[in-house]
XYZ file of N, CA and C in Angstrom:
660
model
N 0.784 -1.061 0.018
C 0.032 0.043 -0.015
C 0.886 1.267 0.056
N 1.869 1.076 0.715
C 2.919 2.210 0.761
C 3.580 2.577 -0.614
N 3.181 3.834 -1.193
C 3.833 4.246 -2.428
C 4.722 5.444 -2.163
N 5.086 5.712 -0.960
C 5.875 6.871 -0.762
C 7.393 6.549 -0.902
N 8.367 7.546 -1.022
C 9.754 7.401 -1.027
C 10.078 6.848 0.307
N 10.999 5.893 0.378
C 11.451 5.171 1.473
C 12.235 6.156 2.166
N 12.158 6.220 3.716
C 13.026 7.092 4.427
C 13.758 6.317 5.401
N 14.979 6.692 5.640
C 15.937 5.794 6.646
C 15.437 5.996 8.032
N 15.574 5.038 8.782
C 14.981 5.126 10.060
C 15.833 6.258 10.906
N 15.218 6.866 11.697
C 15.573 7.974 12.527
C 15.321 7.964 13.909
N 15.971 8.459 14.938
C 15.373 8.497 16.435
C 14.168 9.220 16.473
N 13.327 8.762 17.272
C 11.983 9.024 17.498
C 11.893 10.100 18.604
N 11.359 11.320 18.194
C 11.298 12.312 19.065
C 9.761 12.671 19.179
N 9.199 12.080 20.151
C 7.715 12.371 20.539
C 7.394 13.852 21.004
N 8.463 14.312 21.794
C 8.044 15.705 22.226
C 7.859 16.732 21.196
N 8.693 16.654 20.178
C 8.508 17.766 19.082
C 9.232 17.282 17.791
N 8.554 17.050 16.916
C 9.300 16.908 15.664
C 9.900 18.179 15.255
N 10.937 18.232 14.373
C 11.660 19.465 14.184
C 10.684 20.566 13.427
N 10.741 21.666 14.187
C 9.787 22.782 13.593
C 8.460 22.709 14.051
N 8.291 21.773 14.913
C 6.672 21.574 15.288
C 6.267 22.438 16.273
N 5.032 22.984 16.381
C 4.477 23.873 17.221
C 3.118 23.308 17.696
N 3.396 22.479 18.826
C 2.233 21.726 19.371
C 0.896 22.618 19.566
N 0.872 23.756 20.030
C -0.137 24.523 20.228
C -1.153 24.887 19.011
N -0.373 24.640 17.924
C -1.042 25.060 16.522
C -1.688 23.693 16.092
N -1.493 22.639 16.653
C -1.737 21.399 15.982
C -3.027 20.675 16.614
N -3.233 21.187 17.919
C -4.456 20.537 18.552
C -5.792 20.535 18.124
N -5.966 21.314 16.925
C -7.470 21.394 16.499
C -8.326 22.247 17.235
N -7.796 22.950 18.172
C -8.674 23.782 18.926
C -9.229 24.936 17.989
N -8.804 25.295 16.998
C -9.329 26.391 16.272
C -8.800 27.825 16.539
N -8.196 27.853 17.603
C -7.601 29.060 18.086
C -6.516 29.996 17.367
N -5.682 29.111 16.411
C -4.739 29.319 15.511
C -4.603 28.583 14.239
N -4.289 29.103 13.197
C -4.082 28.224 12.053
C -2.879 27.325 12.253
N -2.657 26.452 11.415
C -1.454 25.474 11.549
C -0.509 26.076 10.338
N 0.599 26.533 10.743
C 1.639 27.086 9.889
C 1.889 25.792 8.851
N 1.967 26.042 7.553
C 2.274 25.055 6.662
C 3.497 24.266 6.935
N 4.583 25.064 7.291
C 5.824 24.225 7.546
C 5.613 23.416 8.844
N 4.916 23.714 9.724
C 4.765 22.820 10.827
C 3.977 21.422 10.467
N 2.917 21.698 9.649
C 2.028 20.480 9.171
C 3.123 19.503 8.365
N 3.884 20.176 7.576
C 4.779 19.480 6.772
C 5.761 18.625 7.578
N 6.192 19.223 8.707
C 7.062 18.489 9.543
C 6.435 17.297 10.291
N 5.129 17.536 10.712
C 4.323 16.579 11.466
C 4.081 15.343 10.157
N 3.947 15.776 9.125
C 3.610 14.569 8.163
C 4.864 13.660 7.987
N 5.954 14.494 7.719
C 7.304 13.937 7.825
C 7.705 12.957 8.811
N 7.342 13.354 10.035
C 7.655 12.677 11.321
C 6.823 11.349 11.291
N 5.505 11.585 10.939
C 4.466 10.395 11.003
C 5.081 9.485 9.863
N 5.575 9.827 8.631
C 6.161 8.880 7.835
C 7.257 7.932 8.274
N 8.105 8.653 9.042
C 9.132 7.838 9.577
C 8.628 6.848 10.602
N 7.663 7.175 11.259
C 7.101 6.640 12.676
C 6.505 5.360 12.131
N 5.537 5.628 11.091
C 4.783 4.673 10.272
C 5.581 3.506 9.939
N 6.775 3.829 9.316
C 7.590 2.898 8.754
C 8.105 2.066 9.906
N 8.767 2.789 10.978
C 9.229 2.017 12.219
C 8.181 1.012 12.636
N 7.000 1.512 12.936
C 5.990 0.769 13.472
C 5.430 -0.538 12.603
N 5.708 -0.354 11.367
C 5.135 -1.483 10.420
C 6.266 -2.366 10.421
N 7.428 -1.964 10.356
C 8.742 -3.012 10.553
C 8.616 -3.771 11.829
N 8.270 -3.101 12.849
C 8.176 -3.807 14.056
C 7.078 -4.886 14.128
N 5.874 -4.544 13.585
C 4.811 -5.330 13.395
C 4.983 -6.578 12.575
N 5.662 -6.375 11.514
C 5.830 -7.405 10.445
C 6.928 -8.425 11.044
N 7.713 -8.067 12.062
C 8.776 -8.874 12.742
C 8.184 -9.798 13.751
N 6.899 -9.546 14.056
C 6.146 -10.564 14.990
C 5.981 -11.818 14.179
N 6.325 -13.099 14.940
C 6.103 -14.313 14.182
C 4.642 -14.532 14.053
N 4.425 -15.511 13.090
C 3.001 -15.752 12.847
C 2.265 -16.384 13.957
N 3.094 -17.247 14.749
C 2.377 -17.937 16.044
C 2.138 -16.880 16.982
N 2.935 -16.079 17.258
C 2.712 -14.925 18.209
C 1.663 -14.090 17.861
N 1.534 -13.597 16.468
C 0.551 -12.763 15.879
C -0.926 -13.460 16.114
N -0.734 -14.801 15.838
C -2.228 -15.372 16.000
C -2.717 -15.426 17.592
N -1.808 -15.608 18.484
C -2.043 -15.608 19.983
C -2.569 -14.236 20.242
N -1.761 -13.335 19.766
C -2.329 -11.858 20.073
C -3.587 -11.450 19.457
N -3.819 -12.137 18.131
C -5.153 -11.598 17.550
C -6.285 -12.341 18.349
N -6.046 -13.523 18.895
C -7.122 -14.319 19.596
C -7.422 -13.477 21.041
N -6.384 -13.048 21.495
C -6.582 -12.091 22.812
C -7.336 -10.703 22.368
N -7.051 -10.108 21.308
C -7.844 -8.910 20.966
C -9.303 -9.441 20.648
N -9.528 -10.513 19.812
C -10.760 -10.800 19.740
C -11.547 -11.080 21.007
N -11.165 -11.666 22.152
C -11.830 -11.782 23.387
C -12.116 -10.653 23.980
N -11.176 -9.560 23.917
C -11.568 -8.352 24.401
C -12.526 -7.451 23.678
N -12.527 -7.682 22.456
C -13.350 -6.936 21.481
C -14.867 -7.416 21.783
N -15.164 -8.513 22.182
C -16.619 -8.906 22.651
C -16.916 -8.164 23.792
N -16.132 -7.813 24.714
C -16.601 -7.076 25.874
C -16.725 -5.449 25.391
N -16.022 -5.215 24.436
C -15.881 -3.696 24.036
C -17.273 -3.399 23.104
N -17.724 -4.520 22.457
C -18.751 -4.277 21.405
C -20.035 -4.376 22.201
N -20.193 -5.569 22.955
C -21.358 -5.669 23.741
C -22.282 -6.441 22.919
N -23.709 -6.208 22.900
C -24.795 -6.903 22.142
C -24.211 -6.950 20.636
N -24.361 -7.873 19.801
C -24.209 -8.049 18.524
C -25.313 -8.327 17.745
N -26.438 -8.919 18.228
C -27.551 -9.394 17.642
C -28.226 -8.234 16.989
N -28.668 -8.327 15.593
C -29.297 -7.198 15.048
C -28.389 -6.022 14.615
N -27.162 -5.956 14.953
C -26.255 -4.698 14.672
C -25.433 -5.114 13.487
N -24.884 -4.201 12.992
C -23.965 -4.172 11.796
C -22.476 -3.653 12.469
N -21.788 -4.782 12.361
C -20.153 -4.519 12.738
C -19.363 -4.387 11.649
N -18.702 -3.251 11.362
C -17.499 -3.191 10.382
C -16.280 -3.673 10.825
N -15.624 -4.644 10.148
C -14.289 -5.277 10.475
C -13.335 -5.041 9.316
N -12.557 -5.743 8.933
C -11.446 -5.383 7.934
C -10.845 -6.785 7.452
N -10.382 -6.818 6.427
C -9.493 -7.906 5.944
C -8.063 -7.667 6.181
N -7.421 -8.474 7.087
C -6.026 -8.082 7.528
C -4.981 -8.041 6.267
N -4.189 -7.002 6.551
C -2.962 -6.790 5.677
C -1.846 -6.456 6.431
N -0.700 -6.877 6.000
C 0.614 -6.265 6.657
C 0.667 -6.525 8.015
N 0.510 -7.890 8.511
C 0.595 -7.999 9.786
C -0.481 -7.626 10.955
N -1.670 -6.950 10.395
C -2.692 -6.687 11.247
C -3.187 -7.880 11.952
N -3.921 -7.379 13.189
C -4.473 -8.587 13.727
C -5.521 -9.186 12.873
N -5.638 -10.632 12.796
C -6.507 -11.357 12.112
C -7.820 -11.520 12.963
N -8.815 -10.913 12.552
C -10.036 -11.191 13.168
C -11.137 -11.685 12.247
N -10.912 -12.358 11.412
C -11.999 -13.052 10.598
C -12.716 -14.180 11.266
N -12.160 -14.909 12.079
C -12.756 -15.948 12.850
C -13.746 -15.139 13.670
N -13.324 -14.073 14.504
C -14.198 -13.229 15.400
C -15.371 -12.648 14.596
N -15.112 -12.412 13.211
C -16.237 -11.714 12.433
C -17.153 -12.797 12.044
N -16.846 -14.235 11.637
C -17.752 -15.147 11.693
C -18.632 -15.325 12.810
N -17.915 -15.352 13.922
C -18.619 -15.566 15.159
C -19.770 -14.445 15.468
N -19.341 -13.155 14.878
C -20.555 -12.280 15.088
C -21.809 -12.595 14.416
N -21.569 -13.093 12.988
C -22.646 -13.585 12.214
C -23.399 -14.749 12.846
N -22.657 -15.728 13.466
C -23.190 -16.716 14.186
C -24.208 -16.383 15.202
N -23.860 -15.187 15.863
C -24.452 -14.805 17.018
C -25.662 -13.714 16.517
N -26.016 -13.630 15.419
C -26.973 -12.892 14.974
C -26.662 -11.373 14.501
N -25.275 -11.030 14.408
C -24.973 -9.762 13.857
C -24.786 -9.885 12.423
N -24.349 -8.795 11.636
C -23.798 -8.749 10.432
C -22.566 -8.056 10.451
N -21.744 -8.575 9.539
C -20.434 -7.885 9.304
C -20.284 -7.106 7.961
N -19.609 -6.097 8.038
C -19.477 -5.154 6.944
C -17.913 -4.894 6.764
N -17.462 -4.892 5.364
C -16.142 -4.762 5.075
C -15.931 -3.188 4.545
N -15.006 -2.484 4.746
C -14.750 -1.209 4.108
C -14.103 -1.363 2.779
N -14.705 -0.519 1.810
C -14.387 -0.592 0.512
C -13.913 0.942 0.042
N -12.617 0.939 -0.600
C -12.115 2.166 -1.071
C -12.738 2.399 -2.516
N -13.572 3.424 -2.679
C -14.395 3.547 -4.062
C -13.355 4.320 -4.845
N -12.639 5.309 -4.386
C -11.658 6.079 -5.244
C -10.778 6.625 -4.214
N -9.528 6.807 -4.563
C -8.503 7.438 -3.656
C -8.968 8.930 -3.308
N -8.911 9.109 -1.900
C -9.098 10.404 -1.470
C -10.741 10.551 -1.046
N -11.579 9.524 -1.448
C -13.041 9.319 -1.143
C -13.361 8.800 0.171
N -14.219 9.118 0.903
C -14.738 8.404 2.239
C -14.965 6.892 1.846
N -14.739 5.986 2.808
C -14.967 4.569 2.482
C -16.433 4.442 2.429
N -16.675 3.063 1.787
C -17.966 2.632 1.720
C -17.991 1.325 2.465
N -19.060 0.964 3.171
C -19.120 -0.438 3.779
C -20.199 -1.377 3.169
N -19.772 -2.566 2.991
C -20.645 -3.714 2.330
C -20.734 -4.777 3.192
N -21.824 -5.379 3.242
C -22.151 -6.595 4.002
C -21.279 -7.814 3.668
N -20.834 -8.582 4.346
C -19.932 -9.722 3.915
C -20.361 -10.885 4.867
N -20.198 -12.018 4.372
C -20.554 -13.322 5.024
C -19.372 -14.214 4.513
N -19.018 -15.381 5.260
C -18.016 -16.219 4.968
C -18.606 -17.020 3.415
N -17.931 -17.077 2.373
C -18.389 -17.639 1.250
C -18.810 -16.722 0.222
N -19.124 -15.476 0.529
C -19.409 -14.343 -0.547
C -18.067 -14.287 -1.342
N -18.367 -13.735 -2.693
C -17.306 -13.498 -3.503
C -16.665 -12.289 -3.078
N -15.322 -12.373 -3.173
C -14.438 -11.099 -3.039
C -13.484 -10.858 -4.135
N -13.186 -9.496 -4.248
C -12.349 -8.936 -5.201
C -11.088 -8.316 -4.607
N -10.045 -7.989 -5.489
C -9.060 -7.171 -5.078
C -9.456 -5.565 -5.337
N -9.428 -4.566 -4.334
C -9.867 -3.505 -4.713
C -8.640 -2.616 -4.972
N -8.731 -1.237 -4.631
C -7.674 -0.300 -4.669
C -6.674 -0.586 -3.646
N -5.227 -0.610 -3.826
C -4.206 -0.906 -3.212
C -4.234 -2.486 -2.834
N -5.077 -3.243 -3.629
C -4.986 -4.613 -3.632
C -5.698 -5.160 -2.388
N -6.581 -4.511 -1.691
C -7.245 -4.700 -0.578
C -8.291 -5.711 -1.008
N -8.694 -6.840 -0.204
C -9.738 -7.623 -0.290
C -10.940 -7.018 0.087
N -11.976 -7.022 -0.802
C -13.303 -6.462 -0.567
C -14.550 -7.225 -1.194
N -15.684 -6.975 -0.533
C -16.751 -7.792 -1.282
C -17.004 -7.322 -2.456
N -17.442 -8.350 -3.430
C -17.428 -8.018 -4.819
C -18.649 -7.072 -5.209
N -19.746 -7.168 -4.371
C -20.930 -6.320 -4.704
C -21.754 -6.081 -3.435
N -22.901 -5.653 -3.708
C -23.936 -5.320 -2.633
C -24.145 -3.912 -2.248
N -25.058 -3.550 -1.662
C -25.319 -2.180 -1.199
C -24.395 -1.656 -0.111
N -24.434 -0.346 -0.151
C -23.599 0.174 1.056
C -24.523 0.235 2.347
N -23.876 0.019 3.401
C -24.564 0.103 4.764
C -24.049 1.067 5.677
N -24.716 1.419 6.693
C -24.156 2.014 7.866
C -24.003 1.344 8.974
N -22.709 1.053 9.398
C -22.433 0.298 10.635
C -22.845 1.001 11.879
N -23.254 0.009 12.826
C -23.384 0.507 14.339
C -21.944 0.710 14.974
N -21.034 -0.178 14.754
C -19.798 -0.135 15.401
C -18.793 -0.435 14.127
N -17.758 0.217 14.123
C -16.433 0.213 13.347
C -15.285 -0.205 14.047
N -14.623 -1.375 13.582
C -13.626 -1.891 14.234
C -12.389 -1.460 13.128
N -11.378 -0.733 13.569
C -10.423 -0.381 12.693
C -9.056 -0.709 13.293
N -8.122 -1.336 12.362
C -6.813 -1.614 12.821
C -5.939 -0.292 12.719
N -4.994 -0.256 13.727
C -4.172 0.961 13.911
C -2.880 0.373 13.524
N -1.843 1.363 13.050
C -0.478 1.277 12.920
C 0.247 1.623 14.324
N -0.370 2.715 14.793
C 0.154 2.995 15.996
C -0.986 3.801 16.655
N -1.005 4.109 18.060
C -2.100 4.791 18.757
C -1.411 5.428 19.936
N -2.199 6.347 20.563
C -1.562 7.169 21.662
C -2.449 7.138 22.971
N -2.251 7.941 23.933
C -2.837 7.899 25.041
C -4.038 8.456 24.986
N -4.356 9.326 23.986
C -5.724 10.036 23.869
C -6.541 9.235 22.749
N -6.120 7.981 22.393
C -6.914 7.207 21.545
C -7.007 7.638 19.923
N -5.959 8.579 19.710
C -5.734 9.045 18.304
C -4.961 7.748 17.602
N -5.423 7.531 16.207
C -4.789 6.576 15.442
C -3.915 6.855 14.620
N -2.742 6.342 14.477
C -1.673 6.461 13.363
C -2.016 5.413 12.345
N -2.428 5.979 11.057
C -2.780 4.974 10.075
C -1.963 5.192 8.967
N -2.361 4.564 7.811
C -1.579 4.847 6.563
C -2.071 6.146 5.976
N -1.140 6.600 5.076
C -1.243 7.971 4.766
C -2.448 8.098 3.986
N -2.999 9.350 4.156
C -4.372 9.710 3.465
C -5.357 10.056 4.315
N -5.409 9.564 5.548
C -6.565 10.005 6.496
C -7.775 9.619 5.939
N -7.944 8.352 5.151
C -9.015 8.023 4.620
C -10.221 7.757 5.712
N -9.743 7.259 6.796
C -10.825 6.815 7.884
C -11.321 8.188 8.464
N -10.478 9.035 8.736
C -11.032 10.159 9.385
C -12.064 11.067 8.516
N -11.789 10.977 7.002
C -12.540 11.434 6.027
C -14.072 10.823 6.107
N -13.886 9.408 6.252
C -15.229 8.639 6.280
C -15.980 9.089 7.457
N -15.296 9.091 8.650
C -16.040 9.434 9.940
C -16.729 10.844 9.940
N -15.945 11.655 9.224
C -16.489 13.195 9.122
C -17.794 13.337 8.097
N -17.822 12.084 7.321
C -18.877 12.201 6.370
C -20.144 11.398 6.687
N -20.020 10.497 7.788
C -21.211 9.732 8.230
C -22.263 10.474 8.695
N -23.645 10.231 8.527
C -24.545 10.825 8.900
C -24.941 10.485 10.413
N -24.714 9.226 10.644
C -24.742 8.778 12.171
C -23.556 8.139 12.677
N -23.063 8.782 13.760
C -21.743 8.294 14.187
C -21.792 6.952 14.812
N -21.107 6.047 14.309
C -21.016 4.587 14.963
C -19.867 4.819 16.121
N -19.992 3.674 16.948
C -18.966 3.424 17.873
C -17.851 2.876 17.329
N -16.589 3.472 17.468
C -15.420 3.295 16.671
C -14.191 2.801 17.739
N -13.934 1.467 17.269
C -12.971 0.732 18.210
C -11.736 0.542 17.494
N -10.649 1.164 17.909
C -9.350 0.721 17.203
C -8.730 -0.509 17.795
N -8.077 -1.230 16.935
C -7.433 -2.556 17.458
C -5.997 -2.723 16.947
N -5.060 -2.959 17.991
C -3.687 -3.185 17.499
C -2.879 -3.924 18.676
N -1.723 -4.226 18.297
C -1.038 -4.965 19.335
C -0.422 -3.817 20.529
N -0.211 -4.319 21.480
C 0.182 -3.376 22.731
C 1.496 -2.686 22.337
N 2.501 -3.282 21.629
C 3.731 -2.576 21.205
C 3.606 -1.399 20.234
N 2.316 -1.149 19.802
C 1.983 -0.202 18.891
C 1.795 1.128 19.563
N 1.592 1.092 20.938
C 1.503 2.368 21.748
C 2.502 3.274 21.671
N 2.314 4.569 21.348
C 3.254 5.622 21.387
C 2.739 6.746 22.216
N 3.469 7.665 22.730
C 2.976 8.852 23.641
C 2.107 9.680 22.870
N 2.365 9.926 21.630
C 1.395 10.975 20.694
C 1.569 10.426 19.228
N 0.628 10.862 18.386
C 0.760 10.885 17.102
C 0.793 12.252 16.619
N 0.996 13.339 17.603
C 0.799 14.786 17.085
C -0.394 15.045 16.248
N -1.553 14.798 16.704
C -2.810 14.933 15.936
C -2.841 16.229 15.258
N -3.389 16.372 14.049
C -3.774 17.401 13.535
C -5.334 17.777 13.486
N -5.773 18.863 12.965
C -7.062 19.259 13.139
C -8.193 18.421 12.589
N -7.800 17.518 11.572
C -8.651 16.722 10.917
C -8.691 15.322 11.529
N -7.715 14.961 12.439
C -7.815 13.703 13.157
C -8.806 13.616 14.332
N -9.467 12.529 14.238
C -10.546 12.231 15.254
C -10.283 10.926 16.131
N -10.195 11.165 17.314
C -9.842 9.977 18.299
C -10.825 8.781 18.194
N -10.376 7.750 18.382
C -11.276 6.583 18.559
C -12.023 6.570 19.841
N -13.152 5.718 19.960
C -13.874 5.825 21.228
C -13.119 5.033 22.319
N -12.507 3.908 21.877
C -11.697 3.090 22.444
C -10.696 2.451 21.835
N -9.574 1.964 22.301
C -8.589 1.122 21.677
C -8.533 -0.220 22.437
N -8.512 -1.371 21.684
C -8.374 -2.695 22.423
C -7.129 -3.135 21.763
N -6.382 -3.805 22.881
C -5.035 -4.553 22.342
C -5.030 -6.002 22.964
N -3.928 -6.603 23.002
C -3.695 -7.874 23.380
C -3.328 -7.981 24.711
N -3.061 -6.868 25.354
C -2.607 -6.554 26.667
C -3.451 -5.864 27.728
């Protein structure tokens, strides 16, 4: 999915990326963000994203499976009742927690599962109902998506994170597609971020368009 120029690893400075002015990035609306500050945040995120992805991919398949199972068990508590509700999950890529068995269990308990679909780069996501056995296609960025079906509005959205911070902000792939999706939704769902405990960082240095998750669920 990453098509950006590769950057070398650099020491992580969570307190302040070079040229960063924290007071202007909080989204308070009291002052505009200087372009050079925003650019520095985005450059910092690019390096941190690379570091966290490399660390995630270094986890063995066996350990990843155990971590995914623990996340699934904790998701049940976070989601609560599933019967009659639409839960958006995801098809795992690049070492993300694999929750496909958990998604199947939601269906077995009377819920419905939707998968996110990138309709066009830069557009909000669409959510389509999926059940095991349904035909799947490879969409934009080669992500597995339902081959057809109408768009639905999920009650709960489960979203993988590359990194997350103490205020439940989510570091994701470049483009902020998920934030755009949430901003465009007519009815706000419960949003649950999922990731490995090692993905926790002090801050993602949120920008004005970033929206925190309602809760983050990890394997610890």
